[in-house]
PDB file of C-alpha atoms in Angstrom:
ATOM      1  CA  MET A   1     -17.047 -10.234-100.448  1.00  0.00           C
ATOM      2  CA  ILE A   2     -18.952 -13.388-101.905  1.00  0.00           C
ATOM      3  CA  LEU A   3     -21.479 -15.794-100.630  1.00  0.00           C
ATOM      4  CA  PHE A   4     -21.406 -18.948-102.003  1.00  0.00           C
ATOM      5  CA  GLY A   5     -25.158 -20.372-102.022  1.00  0.00           C
ATOM      6  CA  ALA A   6     -28.412 -18.525-102.657  1.00  0.00           C
ATOM      7  CA  GLY A   7     -30.921 -19.958-100.019  1.00  0.00           C
ATOM      8  CA  GLY A   8     -32.386 -19.402 -96.716  1.00  0.00           C
ATOM      9  CA  HIS A   9     -29.217 -19.344 -95.149  1.00  0.00           C
ATOM     10  CA  CYS A  10     -27.740 -16.936 -97.510  1.00  0.00           C
ATOM     11  CA  LYS A  11     -30.598 -14.571 -96.481  1.00  0.00           C
ATOM     12  CA  VAL A  12     -29.578 -14.579 -92.766  1.00  0.00           C
ATOM     13  CA  ILE A  13     -25.860 -14.126 -93.690  1.00  0.00           C
ATOM     14  CA  ILE A  14     -26.864 -10.925 -95.698  1.00  0.00           C
ATOM     15  CA  ASP A  15     -28.495  -9.645 -93.243  1.00  0.00           C
ATOM     16  CA  LEU A  16     -25.255 -10.671 -90.531  1.00  0.00           C
ATOM     17  CA  LEU A  17     -22.756  -9.163 -92.816  1.00  0.00           C
ATOM     18  CA  THR A  18     -24.997  -5.899 -93.898  1.00  0.00           C
ATOM     19  CA  LEU A  19     -25.636  -5.161 -90.015  1.00  0.00           C
ATOM     20  CA  ASN A  20     -21.718  -5.251 -89.680  1.00  0.00           C
ATOM     21  CA  GLY A  21     -21.280  -2.686 -92.360  1.00  0.00           C
ATOM     22  CA  GLN A  22     -19.556  -5.184 -94.988  1.00  0.00           C
ATOM     23  CA  LYS A  23     -20.845  -5.054 -98.682  1.00  0.00           C
ATOM     24  CA  ILE A  24     -21.735  -8.430-100.450  1.00  0.00           C
ATOM     25  CA  ASP A  25     -20.600  -8.243-104.034  1.00  0.00           C
ATOM     26  CA  LYS A  26     -22.229 -11.089-105.437  1.00  0.00           C
ATOM     27  CA  ILE A  27     -23.648 -14.795-104.484  1.00  0.00           C
ATOM     28  CA  LEU A  28     -22.952 -17.954-106.356  1.00  0.00           C
ATOM     29  CA  ASP A  29     -25.433 -20.355-107.211  1.00  0.00           C
ATOM     30  CA  ASP A  30     -26.546 -22.819-110.108  1.00  0.00           C
ATOM     31  CA  ASP A  31     -30.201 -22.287-109.395  1.00  0.00           C
ATOM     32  CA  PRO A  32     -31.465 -21.114-112.909  1.00  0.00           C
ATOM     33  CA  LEU A  33     -34.350 -19.251-110.835  1.00  0.00           C
ATOM     34  CA  VAL A  34     -32.496 -17.270-108.495  1.00  0.00           C
ATOM     35  CA  SER A  35     -31.188 -14.020-110.575  1.00  0.00           C
ATOM     36  CA  GLU A  36     -30.841 -11.451-106.909  1.00  0.00           C
ATOM     37  CA  ILE A  37     -31.419 -11.751-103.508  1.00  0.00           C
ATOM     38  CA  TYR A  38     -31.747  -7.978-101.667  1.00  0.00           C
ATOM     39  CA  ASN A  39     -30.563  -6.535-104.724  1.00  0.00           C
ATOM     40  CA  ILE A  40     -27.386  -8.562-104.629  1.00  0.00           C
ATOM     41  CA  PRO A  41     -26.635 -10.221-107.995  1.00  0.00           C
ATOM     42  CA  VAL A  42     -27.171 -14.083-108.287  1.00  0.00           C
ATOM     43  CA  PHE A  43     -24.114 -15.336-110.660  1.00  0.00           C
ATOM     44  CA  LYS A  44     -24.119 -18.890-111.879  1.00  0.00           C
ATOM     45  CA  ASN A  45     -21.117 -20.740-110.611  1.00  0.00           C
ATOM     46  CA  ASP A  46     -18.742 -20.682-113.674  1.00  0.00           C
ATOM     47  CA  ARG A  47     -16.041 -22.476-111.080  1.00  0.00           C
ATOM     48  CA  LYS A  48     -13.492 -19.767-111.909  1.00  0.00           C
ATOM     49  CA  ILE A  49     -13.896 -18.058-108.642  1.00  0.00           C
ATOM     50  CA  PRO A  50     -11.536 -15.082-107.680  1.00  0.00           C
ATOM     51  CA  LEU A  51      -9.819 -14.881-104.729  1.00  0.00           C
ATOM     52  CA  GLU A  52     -12.108 -12.846-102.335  1.00  0.00           C
ATOM     53  CA  ASP A  53     -13.245 -13.111 -99.128  1.00  0.00           C
ATOM     54  CA  THR A  54     -16.302 -16.099 -99.186  1.00  0.00           C
ATOM     55  CA  ILE A  55     -18.613 -17.286 -96.941  1.00  0.00           C
ATOM     56  CA  ILE A  56     -20.289 -20.664 -97.933  1.00  0.00           C
ATOM     57  CA  SER A  57     -23.618 -19.354 -97.001  1.00  0.00           C
ATOM     58  CA  ILE A  58     -25.513 -22.915 -97.343  1.00  0.00           C
ATOM     59  CA  GLY A  59     -27.014 -24.670 -94.248  1.00  0.00           C
ATOM     60  CA  ASP A  60     -26.566 -28.509 -95.367  1.00  0.00           C
ATOM     61  CA  ASN A  61     -23.461 -29.369 -93.847  1.00  0.00           C
ATOM     62  CA  LYS A  62     -22.314 -32.088 -96.558  1.00  0.00           C
ATOM     63  CA  SER A  63     -22.576 -29.550 -99.114  1.00  0.00           C
ATOM     64  CA  ARG A  64     -20.471 -26.839 -97.247  1.00  0.00           C
ATOM     65  CA  LYS A  65     -17.618 -29.602 -96.979  1.00  0.00           C
ATOM     66  CA  LYS A  66     -17.783 -30.858-100.543  1.00  0.00           C
ATOM     67  CA  ILE A  67     -17.733 -26.816-101.727  1.00  0.00           C
ATOM     68  CA  SER A  68     -14.611 -26.051 -99.232  1.00  0.00           C
ATOM     69  CA  GLU A  69     -12.702 -29.200-100.475  1.00  0.00           C
ATOM     70  CA  LEU A  70     -13.805 -28.038-104.491  1.00  0.00           C
ATOM     71  CA  TYR A  71     -12.435 -24.332-103.653  1.00  0.00           C
ATOM     72  CA  GLY A  72      -9.511 -23.004-102.374  1.00  0.00           C
ATOM     73  CA  LEU A  73     -10.917 -20.033-101.247  1.00  0.00           C
ATOM     74  CA  ASN A  74      -9.750 -17.122 -99.014  1.00  0.00           C
ATOM     75  CA  TYR A  75     -13.135 -18.147 -96.466  1.00  0.00           C
ATOM     76  CA  ILE A  76     -13.876 -15.844 -93.698  1.00  0.00           C
ATOM     77  CA  SER A  77     -15.770 -16.237 -90.429  1.00  0.00           C
ATOM     78  CA  ALA A  78     -18.651 -13.489 -89.327  1.00  0.00           C
ATOM     79  CA  TYR A  79     -20.168 -12.586 -86.278  1.00  0.00           C
ATOM     80  CA  HIS A  80     -23.218 -11.301 -85.342  1.00  0.00           C
ATOM     81  CA  GLN A  81     -22.972  -8.215 -83.132  1.00  0.00           C
ATOM     82  CA  THR A  82     -25.510  -9.321 -80.525  1.00  0.00           C
ATOM     83  CA  ALA A  83     -23.479 -12.482 -80.186  1.00  0.00           C
ATOM     84  CA  SER A  84     -21.286 -13.334 -77.097  1.00  0.00           C
ATOM     85  CA  ILE A  85     -18.081 -14.586 -77.867  1.00  0.00           C
ATOM     86  CA  SER A  86     -15.116 -15.066 -75.415  1.00  0.00           C
ATOM     87  CA  ASN A  87     -11.778 -13.541 -75.584  1.00  0.00           C
ATOM     88  CA  PHE A  88     -10.379 -16.701 -74.698  1.00  0.00           C
ATOM     89  CA  ALA A  89     -12.453 -19.104 -77.406  1.00  0.00           C
ATOM     90  CA  LYS A  90     -10.906 -20.124 -81.305  1.00  0.00           C
ATOM     91  CA  ILE A  91     -13.337 -20.036 -84.140  1.00  0.00           C
ATOM     92  CA  ASP A  92     -11.834 -21.125 -87.230  1.00  0.00           C
ATOM     93  CA  SER A  93     -12.343 -19.692 -90.928  1.00  0.00           C
ATOM     94  CA  GLY A  94     -15.462 -20.116 -92.609  1.00  0.00           C
ATOM     95  CA  THR A  95     -17.903 -20.217 -89.431  1.00  0.00           C
ATOM     96  CA  VAL A  96     -21.173 -17.991 -88.724  1.00  0.00           C
ATOM     97  CA  VAL A  97     -22.134 -16.933 -85.422  1.00  0.00           C
ATOM     98  CA  MET A  98     -25.742 -15.705 -85.575  1.00  0.00           C
ATOM     99  CA  PRO A  99     -27.757 -13.514 -82.990  1.00  0.00           C
ATOM    100  CA  ASN A 100     -27.963 -13.727 -79.577  1.00  0.00           C
ATOM    101  CA  SER A 101     -25.781 -17.207 -79.445  1.00  0.00           C
ATOM    102  CA  SER A 102     -22.901 -17.561 -76.652  1.00  0.00           C
ATOM    103  CA  ILE A 103     -19.619 -18.969 -77.022  1.00  0.00           C
ATOM    104  CA  GLY A 104     -17.965 -19.727 -73.682  1.00  0.00           C
ATOM    105  CA  ALA A 105     -13.882 -19.401 -72.731  1.00  0.00           C
ATOM    106  CA  GLY A 106     -11.703 -22.307 -74.031  1.00  0.00           C
ATOM    107  CA  ALA A 107     -14.669 -23.578 -76.595  1.00  0.00           C
ATOM    108  CA  ILE A 108     -13.165 -24.470 -79.777  1.00  0.00           C
ATOM    109  CA  ILE A 109     -15.303 -23.908 -83.122  1.00  0.00           C
ATOM    110  CA  GLY A 110     -14.027 -25.733 -85.995  1.00  0.00           C
ATOM    111  CA  LYS A 111     -14.295 -24.560 -90.108  1.00  0.00           C
ATOM    112  CA  HIS A 112     -17.489 -23.916 -91.704  1.00  0.00           C
ATOM    113  CA  CYS A 113     -19.708 -24.523 -88.368  1.00  0.00           C
ATOM    114  CA  ILE A 114     -23.089 -22.512 -87.754  1.00  0.00           C
ATOM    115  CA  ILE A 115     -23.872 -21.679 -84.460  1.00  0.00           C
ATOM    116  CA  ASN A 116     -27.176 -20.428 -85.001  1.00  0.00           C
ATOM    117  CA  THR A 117     -29.433 -17.991 -83.041  1.00  0.00           C
ATOM    118  CA  ASN A 118     -29.821 -18.139 -79.284  1.00  0.00           C
ATOM    119  CA  ALA A 119     -27.436 -21.242 -79.495  1.00  0.00           C
ATOM    120  CA  VAL A 120     -25.337 -21.558 -76.566  1.00  0.00           C
ATOM    121  CA  VAL A 121     -21.837 -23.453 -76.852  1.00  0.00           C
ATOM    122  CA  GLU A 122     -20.143 -23.783 -73.225  1.00  0.00           C
ATOM    123  CA  HIS A 123     -16.870 -23.550 -71.955  1.00  0.00           C
ATOM    124  CA  ASP A 124     -13.961 -25.988 -73.047  1.00  0.00           C
ATOM    125  CA  CYS A 125     -16.051 -27.025 -75.832  1.00  0.00           C
ATOM    126  CA  ILE A 126     -14.801 -28.672 -78.990  1.00  0.00           C
ATOM    127  CA  ILE A 127     -16.729 -28.616 -81.618  1.00  0.00           C
ATOM    128  CA  SER A 128     -15.349 -29.697 -85.323  1.00  0.00           C
ATOM    129  CA  ASP A 129     -15.549 -28.727 -88.646  1.00  0.00           C
ATOM    130  CA  PHE A 130     -18.734 -28.134 -90.475  1.00  0.00           C
ATOM    131  CA  VAL A 131     -21.275 -28.968 -87.396  1.00  0.00           C
ATOM    132  CA  HIS A 132     -24.099 -26.956 -87.304  1.00  0.00           C
ATOM    133  CA  ILE A 133     -25.931 -26.460 -83.858  1.00  0.00           C
ATOM    134  CA  SER A 134     -29.369 -25.132 -84.457  1.00  0.00           C
ATOM    135  CA  PRO A 135     -31.283 -21.976 -82.982  1.00  0.00           C
ATOM    136  CA  LYS A 136     -31.521 -22.349 -79.098  1.00  0.00           C
ATOM    137  CA  ALA A 137     -29.109 -25.728 -78.785  1.00  0.00           C
ATOM    138  CA  CYS A 138     -27.237 -25.691 -75.626  1.00  0.00           C
ATOM    139  CA  LEU A 139     -23.899 -27.578 -75.109  1.00  0.00           C
ATOM    140  CA  ALA A 140     -23.036 -27.678 -71.293  1.00  0.00           C
ATOM    141  CA  GLY A 141     -18.723 -27.530 -70.650  1.00  0.00           C
ATOM    142  CA  GLN A 142     -16.575 -29.801 -72.204  1.00  0.00           C
ATOM    143  CA  VAL A 143     -18.918 -31.224 -75.089  1.00  0.00           C
ATOM    144  CA  LYS A 144     -16.987 -32.446 -77.955  1.00  0.00           C
ATOM    145  CA  VAL A 145     -19.159 -32.811 -80.969  1.00  0.00           C
ATOM    146  CA  GLY A 146     -17.528 -34.613 -84.080  1.00  0.00           C
ATOM    147  CA  GLU A 147     -17.600 -33.622 -87.942  1.00  0.00           C
ATOM    148  CA  GLY A 148     -20.568 -32.552 -89.723  1.00  0.00           C
ATOM    149  CA  THR A 149     -23.126 -33.224 -87.035  1.00  0.00           C
ATOM    150  CA  HIS A 150     -26.404 -31.659 -86.778  1.00  0.00           C
ATOM    151  CA  LEU A 151     -27.711 -30.499 -83.426  1.00  0.00           C
ATOM    152  CA  GLY A 152     -31.321 -29.772 -83.747  1.00  0.00           C
ATOM    153  CA  ILE A 153     -33.275 -26.940 -82.608  1.00  0.00           C
ATOM    154  CA  GLY A 154     -33.510 -26.880 -78.683  1.00  0.00           C
ATOM    155  CA  ALA A 155     -31.432 -29.842 -77.907  1.00  0.00           C
ATOM    156  CA  ASN A 156     -29.360 -29.969 -75.037  1.00  0.00           C
ATOM    157  CA  VAL A 157     -26.269 -32.011 -74.435  1.00  0.00           C
ATOM    158  CA  ILE A 158     -24.854 -32.365 -70.336  1.00  0.00           C
ATOM    159  CA  GLN A 159     -21.260 -31.566 -69.562  1.00  0.00           C
ATOM    160  CA  GLN A 160     -18.780 -33.760 -70.708  1.00  0.00           C
ATOM    161  CA  VAL A 161     -20.546 -35.620 -73.922  1.00  0.00           C
ATOM    162  CA  ASN A 162     -18.951 -36.761 -76.987  1.00  0.00           C
ATOM    163  CA  ILE A 163     -20.838 -36.678 -79.893  1.00  0.00           C
ATOM    164  CA  GLY A 164     -19.316 -38.530 -82.749  1.00  0.00           C
ATOM    165  CA  LYS A 165     -19.140 -37.042 -86.103  1.00  0.00           C
ATOM    166  CA  TRP A 166     -22.308 -36.842 -88.751  1.00  0.00           C
ATOM    167  CA  CYS A 167     -24.744 -37.293 -86.187  1.00  0.00           C
ATOM    168  CA  VAL A 168     -28.294 -36.108 -85.902  1.00  0.00           C
ATOM    169  CA  ILE A 169     -29.821 -34.762 -82.877  1.00  0.00           C
ATOM    170  CA  GLY A 170     -33.350 -34.362 -82.835  1.00  0.00           C
ATOM    171  CA  ALA A 171     -35.326 -31.178 -82.214  1.00  0.00           C
ATOM    172  CA  GLY A 172     -35.684 -30.774 -78.037  1.00  0.00           C
ATOM    173  CA  ALA A 173     -33.206 -34.028 -77.786  1.00  0.00           C
ATOM    174  CA  VAL A 174     -31.599 -34.581 -73.875  1.00  0.00           C
ATOM    175  CA  VAL A 175     -28.142 -35.813 -74.603  1.00  0.00           C
ATOM    176  CA  LEU A 176     -27.280 -37.584 -70.994  1.00  0.00           C
ATOM    177  CA  ASN A 177     -24.307 -40.067 -72.803  1.00  0.00           C
ATOM    178  CA  ASP A 178     -21.424 -40.216 -75.797  1.00  0.00           C
ATOM    179  CA  LEU A 179     -22.982 -41.057 -79.146  1.00  0.00           C
ATOM    180  CA  PRO A 180     -21.124 -42.842 -81.719  1.00  0.00           C
ATOM    181  CA  ASP A 181     -20.649 -41.859 -85.270  1.00  0.00           C
ATOM    182  CA  TYR A 182     -23.692 -41.730 -87.428  1.00  0.00           C
ATOM    183  CA  SER A 183     -25.922 -42.010 -85.040  1.00  0.00           C
ATOM    184  CA  VAL A 184     -29.828 -40.233 -85.148  1.00  0.00           C
ATOM    185  CA  ALA A 185     -30.561 -39.928 -81.781  1.00  0.00           C
ATOM    186  CA  VAL A 186     -34.125 -38.307 -80.246  1.00  0.00           C
ATOM    187  CA  GLY A 187     -36.139 -37.473 -77.179  1.00  0.00           C
ATOM    188  CA  ASN A 188     -35.569 -37.262 -73.700  1.00  0.00           C
ATOM    189  CA  PRO A 189     -33.321 -38.770 -72.611  1.00  0.00           C
ATOM    190  CA  ALA A 190     -32.101 -39.094 -76.273  1.00  0.00           C
ATOM    191  CA  LYS A 191     -32.164 -42.685 -77.606  1.00  0.00           C
ATOM    192  CA  ILE A 192     -30.449 -43.605 -80.785  1.00  0.00           C
ATOM    193  CA  ILE A 193     -32.959 -44.447 -83.651  1.00  0.00           C
ATOM    194  CA  LYS A 194     -30.656 -45.544 -86.284  1.00  0.00           C
ATOM    195  CA  ILE A 195     -27.226 -45.366 -87.176  1.00  0.00           C
ATOM    196  CA  ASN A 196     -26.754 -43.559 -90.947  1.00  0.00           C
ATOM    197  CA  ASP A 197     -24.636 -45.861 -92.574  1.00  0.00           C
ATOM    198  CA  ASP A 198     -24.417 -44.027 -96.097  1.00  0.00           C
ATOM    199  CA  ASN A 199     -21.983 -41.405 -94.988  1.00  0.00           C
TER     200      ASN A 199
END
């Protein structure tokens, strides 16, 4: 097992995998100041990565996408023991599901997503690749979230809302209406404060 990235998100994934009884062989990161995390050695990425089970342990959505496109690795998903995941949900490769989160029946979660601590993804939601749903964020049924979007801590989205790709939803925001691609939305009710045009 290899983890790609040695930041804070890596520590959380190490904890998750250790609880599951999985052994982590090494961590790859280009930061010369980090040599180990929790007694696991950190190696500089030499671009010749062996084909082992790998998780991209980086919280930034754009970075996860870039790495996944650069390397054709054997990406796996990981779920915390306390997560509640419906037998009728589908979760793609590279996604991590953190403690006490809940994924409902019929939900579809894309590749390399982060479903963070105490987050709720209700029935029939569709979450695209590289999405990060922060701690205590809650999506009601049939919500759609586009690629690379980040829902901030404690954000709430009512049922059947469509959120575009590469949006940023502020902490505690309450999303009542559809949001177009690249929106930055904050508040209760959530209002668009800008459209990011650098994506």
